[in-house]
Amino acid sequence: MSFDYQAAFTKALGAVHSEGRYRVFADLERVRGRFPAAVIHKDDGTTEEVTVWCSNDYLGMGQNEEVLDAMKAATDHVGAGAGGTRNIAGTTHYHVRLEEELASLHQKEAALLFTSGYIANEATLSTLAKLLPNCVILSDELNHASMIQGIKGGRCAKLIWRHNDVEHLEELLSALPVSQPKIVAFESVYSMDGDIAPIEEICRIAKKYGALTYLDEVHGVGLYGEHGGGVAERDGVLDMVDCIEGTLGKAIGVMGGYIAGSAELVDAVRSYASSFIFTTALSPVLVAGALKSVQLLKAGQDLRARHQDRAAKLKAALAEQGLPVMESESHIVPLMVGDPVHCKGISDRLLNDFGIYVQPINYPTVPKGTERLRFSPSPLHTDEHIAYLVHALDALWTECKLAREEQPAPQVVA
Ligand SMILES: *Cc1c(COP(=O)(O)O)cnc(C)c1O
């Protein structure tokens, strides 16, 4: 008898179901010009308008008129796709200009585009690990799946340091031979807790032991620093970071990923990374939109200021009702539920009874017992949006008899 493939898939799905982590996607149509509004298509075939509270289009740039105009102009000018890999006919002038713009944003010599931030991490870390003889990567324990995948792909030694624990990092580094190549890999803003890495401290220690620093600024780019160069720009430590990785899909509002670093590092990744070389280049339409978005965010502070203001306002409003908003130094506002069933249940009720869409965050994205709702307020969420959300949460918290806490209004670092 031949192998029963469907049964194997069903069994695998059964495991996901029984662990309560089967993912159901919300079928959305964002309403252009009315961010954060979207229309949701429900299972019964009906539609309903909702307010989106969990988008990573942090600033609404995905609907910015100038970004859309740049994309339309590019479509009219050069058509839909790049037409090839970067090496074979796929490098357009848009790609070249965006790479220059991103290098300048991070004050680096060069930058390189990838299909996504995930691929940028996976390709770069695996390539660096293979190019550096006997390399060891020191990875923060909460690093994103794409970095973990890159480290695995590099087949090098790996050491995990406790989250944002610089003493532990130093302990591990100091035990390694000085001459051995080392990469310290970490993120600026950790997107589930909203905490921020001590970048300067980490880089100082890394330099002391001769390690290369690799920083994922996916949740910082566009949002922090005078030009939107990320938390490293805000902290004035861009020159201490050897390789910065970012996405064009979150605050930039389009799609794609990149790294920025020294000319040699970037050229080496360009020359060796399989998932950069053997894939079609990003559509010039996407690249044109990202270029406009980066330029707009470089030029003006208004959206960044309003973004931080909205986050602070939401945190304060939640704390005022004793709702257990987690201490977050960033624009991310996690609300602890601490139970997977309630977390999913409250998210369902918000959607069905209040027209509020926030995806529940359950295990394995976060540890068991720390299930939460993760809100991402944007500059376009109004006072009324915030008041209505807090009203809905307040009602559901009472109804589900969930614990409240007294806590001072959290601080926001701009
Ligand atoms: C989303 C994310 C990525 C991947 O970026 P994409 O452009 O969405 O592929 C990488 N790192 C972190 C920390 C992320 O949250």
Tab-separated table of C-alpha atoms and ligand atoms in Angstrom:
chain	number	residue	atom	x	y	z
A	1	MET	CA	0.000	0.000	0.000
A	2	SER	CA	1.351	3.425	-0.868
A	3	PHE	CA	1.821	6.145	1.707
A	4	ASP	CA	-1.317	8.019	2.822
A	5	TYR	CA	-0.244	11.637	2.345
A	6	GLN	CA	-3.573	13.245	3.284
A	7	ALA	CA	-3.675	11.313	6.574
A	8	ALA	CA	-0.204	12.614	7.445
A	9	PHE	CA	-1.336	16.201	6.835
A	10	THR	CA	-4.520	15.682	8.848
A	11	LYS	CA	-2.502	14.279	11.731
A	12	ALA	CA	-0.139	17.251	11.687
A	13	LEU	CA	-3.101	19.653	11.678
A	14	GLY	CA	-4.721	17.735	14.521
A	15	ALA	CA	-1.662	18.434	16.670
A	16	VAL	CA	-1.903	22.164	15.965
A	17	HIS	CA	-5.628	22.128	16.781
A	18	SER	CA	-5.207	20.190	20.010
A	19	GLU	CA	-2.486	22.572	21.209
A	20	GLY	CA	-4.917	25.439	20.603
A	21	ARG	CA	-2.623	27.122	18.097
A	22	TYR	CA	-4.438	26.576	14.822
A	23	ARG	CA	-4.352	29.927	13.043
A	24	VAL	CA	-7.457	31.443	11.494
A	25	PHE	CA	-6.856	34.421	9.218
A	26	ALA	CA	-9.127	37.461	9.198
A	27	ASP	CA	-10.221	38.081	5.585
A	28	LEU	CA	-9.771	41.858	5.297
A	29	GLU	CA	-10.057	44.652	2.783
A	30	ARG	CA	-8.410	47.794	4.021
A	31	VAL	CA	-10.351	50.909	3.022
A	32	ARG	CA	-8.007	53.277	1.247
A	33	GLY	CA	-8.047	56.781	2.675
A	34	ARG	CA	-9.797	55.672	5.852
A	35	PHE	CA	-7.002	53.976	7.785
A	36	PRO	CA	-7.393	52.214	10.250
A	37	ALA	CA	-10.793	51.127	8.855
A	38	ALA	CA	-11.187	47.804	7.044
A	39	VAL	CA	-13.997	45.608	5.813
A	40	ILE	CA	-13.941	42.076	7.145
A	41	HIS	CA	-15.426	39.134	5.231
A	42	LYS	CA	-16.999	36.697	7.656
A	43	ASP	CA	-17.472	32.923	7.355
A	44	ASP	CA	-21.229	33.340	6.789
A	45	GLY	CA	-20.579	35.460	3.685
A	46	THR	CA	-21.491	38.785	5.304
A	47	THR	CA	-19.171	41.759	5.617
A	48	GLU	CA	-18.667	44.289	8.376
A	49	GLU	CA	-16.599	47.390	8.845
A	50	VAL	CA	-14.011	47.178	11.616
A	51	THR	CA	-11.251	49.294	13.147
A	52	VAL	CA	-7.886	47.561	12.844
A	53	TRP	CA	-5.826	47.709	16.040
A	54	CYS	CA	-3.006	45.291	15.229
A	55	SER	CA	-1.508	46.374	11.926
A	56	ASN	CA	2.244	46.644	11.443
A	57	ASP	CA	1.612	49.450	8.930
A	58	TYR	CA	2.483	51.516	11.990
A	59	LEU	CA	2.173	54.944	10.397
A	60	GLY	CA	-0.429	54.276	7.713
A	61	MET	CA	2.206	54.807	4.994
A	62	GLY	CA	0.658	51.958	3.010
A	63	GLN	CA	-2.131	54.394	2.150
A	64	ASN	CA	-0.121	57.587	1.919
A	65	GLU	CA	-1.192	59.443	-1.242
A	66	GLU	CA	2.362	60.315	-2.298
A	67	VAL	CA	3.463	56.707	-1.873
A	68	LEU	CA	0.518	55.508	-3.960
A	69	ASP	CA	1.222	58.137	-6.632
A	70	ALA	CA	4.855	57.005	-6.822
A	71	MET	CA	3.691	53.403	-7.300
A	72	LYS	CA	1.195	54.361	-9.994
A	73	ALA	CA	3.817	56.440	-11.783
A	74	ALA	CA	6.260	53.518	-11.685
A	75	THR	CA	3.608	51.154	-13.073
A	76	ASP	CA	2.922	53.563	-15.920
A	77	HIS	CA	6.619	54.120	-16.512
A	78	VAL	CA	8.138	50.621	-16.411
A	79	GLY	CA	5.308	48.123	-15.891
A	80	ALA	CA	4.625	45.476	-13.269
A	81	GLY	CA	7.592	43.259	-12.523
A	82	ALA	CA	11.381	43.516	-12.469
A	83	GLY	CA	11.656	40.834	-15.132
A	84	GLY	CA	14.566	38.928	-13.671
A	85	THR	CA	16.946	38.265	-10.838
A	86	ARG	CA	19.123	41.159	-9.780
A	87	ASN	CA	21.975	39.666	-11.822
A	88	ILE	CA	19.985	38.886	-14.944
A	89	ALA	CA	18.040	41.941	-16.116
A	90	GLY	CA	16.221	42.567	-12.802
A	91	THR	CA	18.199	45.489	-11.367
A	92	THR	CA	16.205	48.608	-12.187
A	93	HIS	CA	17.201	52.156	-11.468
A	94	TYR	CA	14.566	52.166	-8.689
A	95	HIS	CA	16.474	49.403	-6.877
A	96	VAL	CA	19.750	51.271	-7.181
A	97	ARG	CA	18.231	54.488	-5.835
A	98	LEU	CA	16.473	52.802	-2.927
A	99	GLU	CA	19.676	51.034	-1.884
A	100	GLU	CA	21.483	54.383	-1.896
A	101	GLU	CA	18.684	55.949	0.131
A	102	LEU	CA	18.720	53.151	2.729
A	103	ALA	CA	22.510	53.252	3.070
A	104	SER	CA	22.266	56.976	3.732
A	105	LEU	CA	19.369	56.521	6.178
A	106	HIS	CA	21.546	54.281	8.354
A	107	GLN	CA	24.778	56.200	7.615
A	108	LYS	CA	26.396	53.127	6.068
A	109	GLU	CA	28.431	52.696	2.909
A	110	ALA	CA	26.030	50.314	1.208
A	111	ALA	CA	22.656	48.588	1.388
A	112	LEU	CA	21.103	45.543	-0.269
A	113	LEU	CA	17.437	44.749	-0.951
A	114	PHE	CA	15.756	41.382	-0.358
A	115	THR	CA	12.263	40.043	-1.020
A	116	SER	CA	11.348	40.493	2.656
A	117	GLY	CA	12.823	41.225	6.051
A	118	TYR	CA	12.626	37.516	6.787
A	119	ILE	CA	14.798	36.701	3.791
A	120	ALA	CA	17.200	39.533	4.650
A	121	ASN	CA	17.837	37.995	8.084
A	122	GLU	CA	17.955	34.418	6.874
A	123	ALA	CA	20.242	35.193	3.916
A	124	THR	CA	22.616	37.532	5.699
A	125	LEU	CA	23.191	35.592	8.906
A	126	SER	CA	23.613	32.262	7.128
A	127	THR	CA	26.015	33.803	4.612
A	128	LEU	CA	28.115	35.644	7.188
A	129	ALA	CA	28.331	32.470	9.267
A	130	LYS	CA	29.595	30.502	6.270
A	131	LEU	CA	32.080	33.154	5.140
A	132	LEU	CA	33.697	33.671	8.537
A	133	PRO	CA	35.846	30.633	9.422
A	134	ASN	CA	34.840	28.902	12.668
A	135	CYS	CA	32.298	31.649	13.358
A	136	VAL	CA	30.136	31.682	16.485
A	137	ILE	CA	26.860	33.615	16.649
A	138	LEU	CA	25.660	34.989	19.977
A	139	SER	CA	21.897	35.351	19.722
A	140	ASP	CA	19.439	37.068	22.092
A	141	GLU	CA	17.001	34.426	23.331
A	142	LEU	CA	13.996	36.345	21.997
A	143	ASN	CA	15.319	36.841	18.478
A	144	HIS	CA	12.859	36.541	15.604
A	145	ALA	CA	12.318	33.239	13.775
A	146	SER	CA	14.036	34.598	10.650
A	147	MET	CA	17.284	35.216	12.530
A	148	ILE	CA	17.105	31.777	14.135
A	149	GLN	CA	16.610	30.270	10.685
A	150	GLY	CA	19.603	32.191	9.339
A	151	ILE	CA	21.800	31.002	12.196
A	152	LYS	CA	20.699	27.399	11.624
A	153	GLY	CA	21.390	27.737	7.911
A	154	GLY	CA	24.898	29.008	8.655
A	155	ARG	CA	25.670	25.711	10.444
A	156	CYS	CA	27.984	27.497	12.843
A	157	ALA	CA	28.268	27.410	16.625
A	158	LYS	CA	25.541	29.319	18.415
A	159	LEU	CA	25.316	30.701	21.940
A	160	ILE	CA	22.088	32.122	23.348
A	161	TRP	CA	22.235	35.018	25.772
A	162	ARG	CA	19.408	35.875	28.130
A	163	HIS	CA	17.132	38.541	26.744
A	164	ASN	CA	18.750	42.009	26.857
A	165	ASP	CA	21.119	40.725	29.588
A	166	VAL	CA	24.441	42.429	28.844
A	167	GLU	CA	26.219	40.732	31.722
A	168	HIS	CA	25.329	37.323	30.372
A	169	LEU	CA	26.467	38.416	26.915
A	170	GLU	CA	29.812	39.532	28.326
A	171	GLU	CA	30.211	36.283	30.257
A	172	LEU	CA	29.751	34.280	27.043
A	173	LEU	CA	31.972	36.559	24.937
A	174	SER	CA	34.804	36.627	27.449
A	175	ALA	CA	35.048	32.827	27.351
A	176	LEU	CA	35.775	32.782	23.607
A	177	PRO	CA	39.214	33.150	21.985
A	178	VAL	CA	39.857	36.755	20.915
A	179	SER	CA	40.789	35.738	17.381
A	180	GLN	CA	37.619	33.705	16.755
A	181	PRO	CA	35.060	35.524	14.553
A	182	LYS	CA	31.861	36.291	16.486
A	183	ILE	CA	28.544	37.889	15.589
A	184	VAL	CA	26.280	39.415	18.235
A	185	ALA	CA	22.732	39.282	16.817
A	186	PHE	CA	19.826	41.139	18.407
A	187	GLU	CA	16.786	43.355	17.803
A	188	SER	CA	16.131	46.964	18.767
A	189	VAL	CA	12.399	46.823	19.558
A	190	TYR	CA	11.062	43.398	20.552
A	191	SER	CA	7.605	43.328	19.092
A	192	MET	CA	5.716	41.136	21.536
A	193	ASP	CA	6.739	42.921	24.770
A	194	GLY	CA	7.544	46.311	23.250
A	195	ASP	CA	10.839	46.551	25.146
A	196	ILE	CA	13.989	48.072	23.662
A	197	ALA	CA	17.539	46.696	23.680
A	198	PRO	CA	20.395	48.631	25.307
A	199	ILE	CA	22.085	48.969	21.920
A	200	GLU	CA	25.017	51.108	23.019
A	201	GLU	CA	25.892	48.787	25.905
A	202	ILE	CA	25.607	45.675	23.743
A	203	CYS	CA	27.791	47.165	21.005
A	204	ARG	CA	30.371	48.381	23.501
A	205	ILE	CA	30.752	44.886	24.933
A	206	ALA	CA	30.758	43.316	21.473
A	207	LYS	CA	33.582	45.659	20.365
A	208	LYS	CA	35.541	44.923	23.525
A	209	TYR	CA	35.666	41.248	22.535
A	210	GLY	CA	36.111	41.856	18.819
A	211	ALA	CA	32.608	40.787	17.743
A	212	LEU	CA	30.610	41.994	14.742
A	213	THR	CA	27.217	43.514	15.665
A	214	TYR	CA	24.036	42.601	13.752
A	215	LEU	CA	20.889	44.559	14.620
A	216	ASP	CA	17.337	43.819	13.460
A	217	GLU	CA	15.640	47.245	13.377
A	218	VAL	CA	12.443	45.962	11.774
A	219	HIS	CA	10.233	47.547	14.456
A	220	GLY	CA	12.364	50.687	14.715
A	221	VAL	CA	12.906	51.829	11.129
A	222	GLY	CA	10.753	54.834	10.234
A	223	LEU	CA	9.620	55.161	13.844
A	224	TYR	CA	12.643	56.333	15.839
A	225	GLY	CA	15.502	58.742	15.233
A	226	GLU	CA	15.520	62.172	13.624
A	227	HIS	CA	15.316	60.694	10.118
A	228	GLY	CA	13.523	57.481	10.963
A	229	GLY	CA	16.799	55.554	10.964
A	230	GLY	CA	15.614	53.513	13.945
A	231	VAL	CA	16.514	53.217	17.614
A	232	ALA	CA	20.244	53.166	16.791
A	233	GLU	CA	19.843	56.608	15.224
A	234	ARG	CA	17.816	57.851	18.192
A	235	ASP	CA	20.535	56.630	20.559
A	236	GLY	CA	23.304	58.120	18.413
A	237	VAL	CA	25.053	54.766	17.960
A	238	LEU	CA	24.627	54.033	14.237
A	239	ASP	CA	28.400	53.813	13.821
A	240	MET	CA	28.656	51.088	16.484
A	241	VAL	CA	26.372	48.716	14.581
A	242	ASP	CA	28.138	46.802	11.797
A	243	CYS	CA	25.040	45.480	10.046
A	244	ILE	CA	21.514	46.858	10.310
A	245	GLU	CA	18.592	44.847	8.960
A	246	GLY	CA	15.190	46.333	8.230
A	247	THR	CA	11.878	45.747	6.513
A	248	LEU	CA	9.964	47.829	3.982
A	249	GLY	CA	6.749	46.085	5.032
A	250	LYS	CA	6.029	47.614	8.439
A	251	ALA	CA	6.427	51.375	9.085
A	252	ILE	CA	7.481	51.919	5.462
A	253	GLY	CA	4.109	50.441	4.474
A	254	VAL	CA	5.063	48.461	1.346
A	255	MET	CA	7.037	45.195	1.099
A	256	GLY	CA	10.624	44.002	1.041
A	257	GLY	CA	13.643	43.845	3.335
A	258	TYR	CA	17.241	45.044	3.395
A	259	ILE	CA	20.563	45.217	5.147
A	260	ALA	CA	22.935	48.180	5.454
A	261	GLY	CA	26.616	47.975	6.357
A	262	SER	CA	30.152	48.370	5.100
A	263	ALA	CA	30.770	48.129	1.354
A	264	GLU	CA	32.697	44.855	1.837
A	265	LEU	CA	30.082	43.177	4.044
A	266	VAL	CA	27.226	44.080	1.721
A	267	ASP	CA	29.186	43.064	-1.382
A	268	ALA	CA	30.027	39.712	0.200
A	269	VAL	CA	26.370	38.990	0.987
A	270	ARG	CA	25.399	40.132	-2.526
A	271	SER	CA	27.937	37.732	-3.978
A	272	TYR	CA	27.248	34.638	-1.840
A	273	ALA	CA	23.668	34.664	-0.462
A	274	SER	CA	21.595	32.096	-2.329
A	275	SER	CA	18.209	33.577	-1.433
A	276	PHE	CA	19.384	36.949	-2.725
A	277	ILE	CA	20.938	35.645	-5.944
A	278	PHE	CA	18.476	33.042	-7.205
A	279	THR	CA	15.202	34.919	-6.929
A	280	THR	CA	13.368	37.538	-8.965
A	281	ALA	CA	14.082	41.107	-7.894
A	282	LEU	CA	11.352	43.044	-6.072
A	283	SER	CA	8.839	44.686	-8.376
A	284	PRO	CA	9.964	48.221	-9.262
A	285	VAL	CA	6.445	49.327	-8.308
A	286	LEU	CA	7.039	48.214	-4.716
A	287	VAL	CA	10.519	49.708	-4.748
A	288	ALA	CA	9.234	53.065	-6.011
A	289	GLY	CA	6.623	53.146	-3.232
A	290	ALA	CA	9.174	52.222	-0.562
A	291	LEU	CA	11.584	54.863	-1.864
A	292	LYS	CA	8.953	57.594	-1.593
A	293	SER	CA	7.930	56.390	1.856
A	294	VAL	CA	11.514	56.357	3.182
A	295	GLN	CA	12.068	59.851	1.767
A	296	LEU	CA	8.894	61.196	3.385
A	297	LEU	CA	9.740	59.656	6.745
A	298	LYS	CA	13.293	60.979	6.527
A	299	ALA	CA	12.066	64.512	5.962
A	300	GLY	CA	9.406	64.907	8.638
A	301	GLN	CA	9.021	64.202	12.359
A	302	ASP	CA	5.257	64.798	12.533
A	303	LEU	CA	4.076	61.223	12.087
A	304	ARG	CA	6.675	59.878	14.527
A	305	ALA	CA	5.662	62.401	17.179
A	306	ARG	CA	1.960	61.711	16.711
A	307	HIS	CA	2.637	57.948	16.769
A	308	GLN	CA	4.343	58.173	20.180
A	309	ASP	CA	1.575	60.444	21.427
A	310	ARG	CA	-1.101	57.913	20.446
A	311	ALA	CA	0.782	55.048	22.112
A	312	ALA	CA	1.182	57.051	25.330
A	313	LYS	CA	-2.483	58.006	25.271
A	314	LEU	CA	-3.644	54.414	24.841
A	315	LYS	CA	-1.335	53.120	27.590
A	316	ALA	CA	-2.566	55.793	29.996
A	317	ALA	CA	-6.226	55.147	29.171
A	318	LEU	CA	-5.831	51.381	29.742
A	319	ALA	CA	-3.940	51.892	33.015
A	320	GLU	CA	-6.623	54.295	34.224
A	321	GLN	CA	-9.165	51.453	34.075
A	322	GLY	CA	-6.763	49.117	35.861
A	323	LEU	CA	-6.374	47.040	32.704
A	324	PRO	CA	-3.033	45.174	32.864
A	325	VAL	CA	-1.154	47.009	30.141
A	326	MET	CA	2.402	45.685	30.051
A	327	GLU	CA	5.264	48.062	30.682
A	328	SER	CA	6.490	48.892	27.208
A	329	GLU	CA	9.006	51.564	26.315
A	330	SER	CA	7.945	51.576	22.691
A	331	HIS	CA	4.954	52.200	20.442
A	332	ILE	CA	3.712	48.649	21.021
A	333	VAL	CA	0.936	48.284	23.602
A	334	PRO	CA	0.566	44.722	24.907
A	335	LEU	CA	-2.330	43.957	27.259
A	336	MET	CA	-1.790	40.847	29.367
A	337	VAL	CA	-4.656	38.343	29.453
A	338	GLY	CA	-2.674	35.369	30.728
A	339	ASP	CA	-5.051	32.699	29.463
A	340	PRO	CA	-5.375	31.357	25.910
A	341	VAL	CA	-9.137	30.781	26.003
A	342	HIS	CA	-9.972	34.241	27.340
A	343	CYS	CA	-7.450	35.802	24.967
A	344	LYS	CA	-9.117	34.262	21.918
A	345	GLY	CA	-12.582	34.837	23.433
A	346	ILE	CA	-12.033	38.537	24.066
A	347	SER	CA	-10.607	39.006	20.592
A	348	ASP	CA	-13.702	37.302	19.103
A	349	ARG	CA	-16.065	39.413	21.185
A	350	LEU	CA	-14.247	42.644	20.280
A	351	LEU	CA	-14.706	41.767	16.638
A	352	ASN	CA	-18.269	40.541	16.737
A	353	ASP	CA	-19.776	42.941	19.293
A	354	PHE	CA	-17.660	46.063	18.908
A	355	GLY	CA	-16.206	46.036	15.373
A	356	ILE	CA	-12.671	46.074	16.783
A	357	TYR	CA	-10.080	43.814	15.195
A	358	VAL	CA	-7.079	42.706	17.279
A	359	GLN	CA	-5.516	39.303	16.743
A	360	PRO	CA	-4.944	37.231	19.933
A	361	ILE	CA	-1.294	36.417	20.611
A	362	ASN	CA	-1.039	32.925	22.026
A	363	TYR	CA	1.622	30.240	22.494
A	364	PRO	CA	4.056	29.562	20.772
A	365	THR	CA	4.447	33.203	19.705
A	366	VAL	CA	4.604	34.058	23.428
A	367	PRO	CA	5.185	31.741	26.447
A	368	LYS	CA	2.177	29.890	27.904
A	369	GLY	CA	0.449	31.908	30.627
A	370	THR	CA	1.420	35.218	28.986
A	371	GLU	CA	-1.239	35.221	26.262
A	372	ARG	CA	-2.018	38.783	25.351
A	373	LEU	CA	-3.643	41.267	23.031
A	374	ARG	CA	-1.110	43.427	21.221
A	375	PHE	CA	-2.318	46.842	20.101
A	376	SER	CA	-0.447	48.986	17.611
A	377	PRO	CA	-1.901	52.489	17.708
A	378	SER	CA	-1.073	54.605	14.655
A	379	PRO	CA	-1.067	58.362	14.093
A	380	LEU	CA	-4.501	57.842	12.503
A	381	HIS	CA	-6.158	56.321	15.574
A	382	THR	CA	-8.191	59.170	17.063
A	383	ASP	CA	-9.114	59.935	20.674
A	384	GLU	CA	-12.546	58.484	19.862
A	385	HIS	CA	-11.003	55.231	18.610
A	386	ILE	CA	-9.016	54.965	21.838
A	387	ALA	CA	-11.969	55.774	24.107
A	388	TYR	CA	-14.170	53.235	22.326
A	389	LEU	CA	-11.510	50.508	22.534
A	390	VAL	CA	-10.967	51.073	26.254
A	391	HIS	CA	-14.723	51.103	26.837
A	392	ALA	CA	-15.077	47.747	25.064
A	393	LEU	CA	-12.160	46.190	26.937
A	394	ASP	CA	-13.463	47.501	30.238
A	395	ALA	CA	-16.843	45.856	29.619
A	396	LEU	CA	-15.307	42.520	28.564
A	397	TRP	CA	-12.852	42.515	31.475
A	398	THR	CA	-15.760	42.871	33.891
A	399	GLU	CA	-17.816	40.249	32.114
A	400	CYS	CA	-14.966	37.691	32.068
A	401	LYS	CA	-14.033	38.580	35.667
A	402	LEU	CA	-10.420	39.145	34.711
A	403	ALA	CA	-7.960	40.654	37.172
A	404	ARG	CA	-7.206	44.350	37.170
A	405	GLU	CA	-4.253	46.130	38.601
A	406	GLU	CA	-3.330	49.528	39.896
A	407	GLN	CA	-0.322	50.838	38.101
A	408	PRO	CA	1.155	54.207	37.362
A	409	ALA	CA	0.797	55.506	33.830
A	410	PRO	CA	3.734	54.116	31.845
A	411	GLN	CA	6.411	56.373	30.478
A	412	VAL	CA	7.098	56.751	26.814
A	413	VAL	CA	10.546	57.403	25.438
A	414	ALA	CA	10.223	59.443	22.270
B	1	LIG	C1	8.328	40.984	10.795
B	1	LIG	C2	9.736	40.744	11.265
B	1	LIG	C3	10.737	40.348	10.367
B	1	LIG	C4	10.424	39.979	8.947
B	1	LIG	O1	10.160	41.084	8.156
B	1	LIG	P1	9.192	40.866	6.880
B	1	LIG	O2	9.538	41.987	5.990
B	1	LIG	O3	7.798	40.882	7.391
B	1	LIG	O4	9.553	39.534	6.301
B	1	LIG	C5	12.032	40.260	10.825
B	1	LIG	N1	12.349	40.523	12.105
B	1	LIG	C6	11.401	40.862	13.004
B	1	LIG	C7	11.802	41.140	14.406
B	1	LIG	C8	10.066	40.972	12.613
B	1	LIG	O5	9.126	41.275	13.509
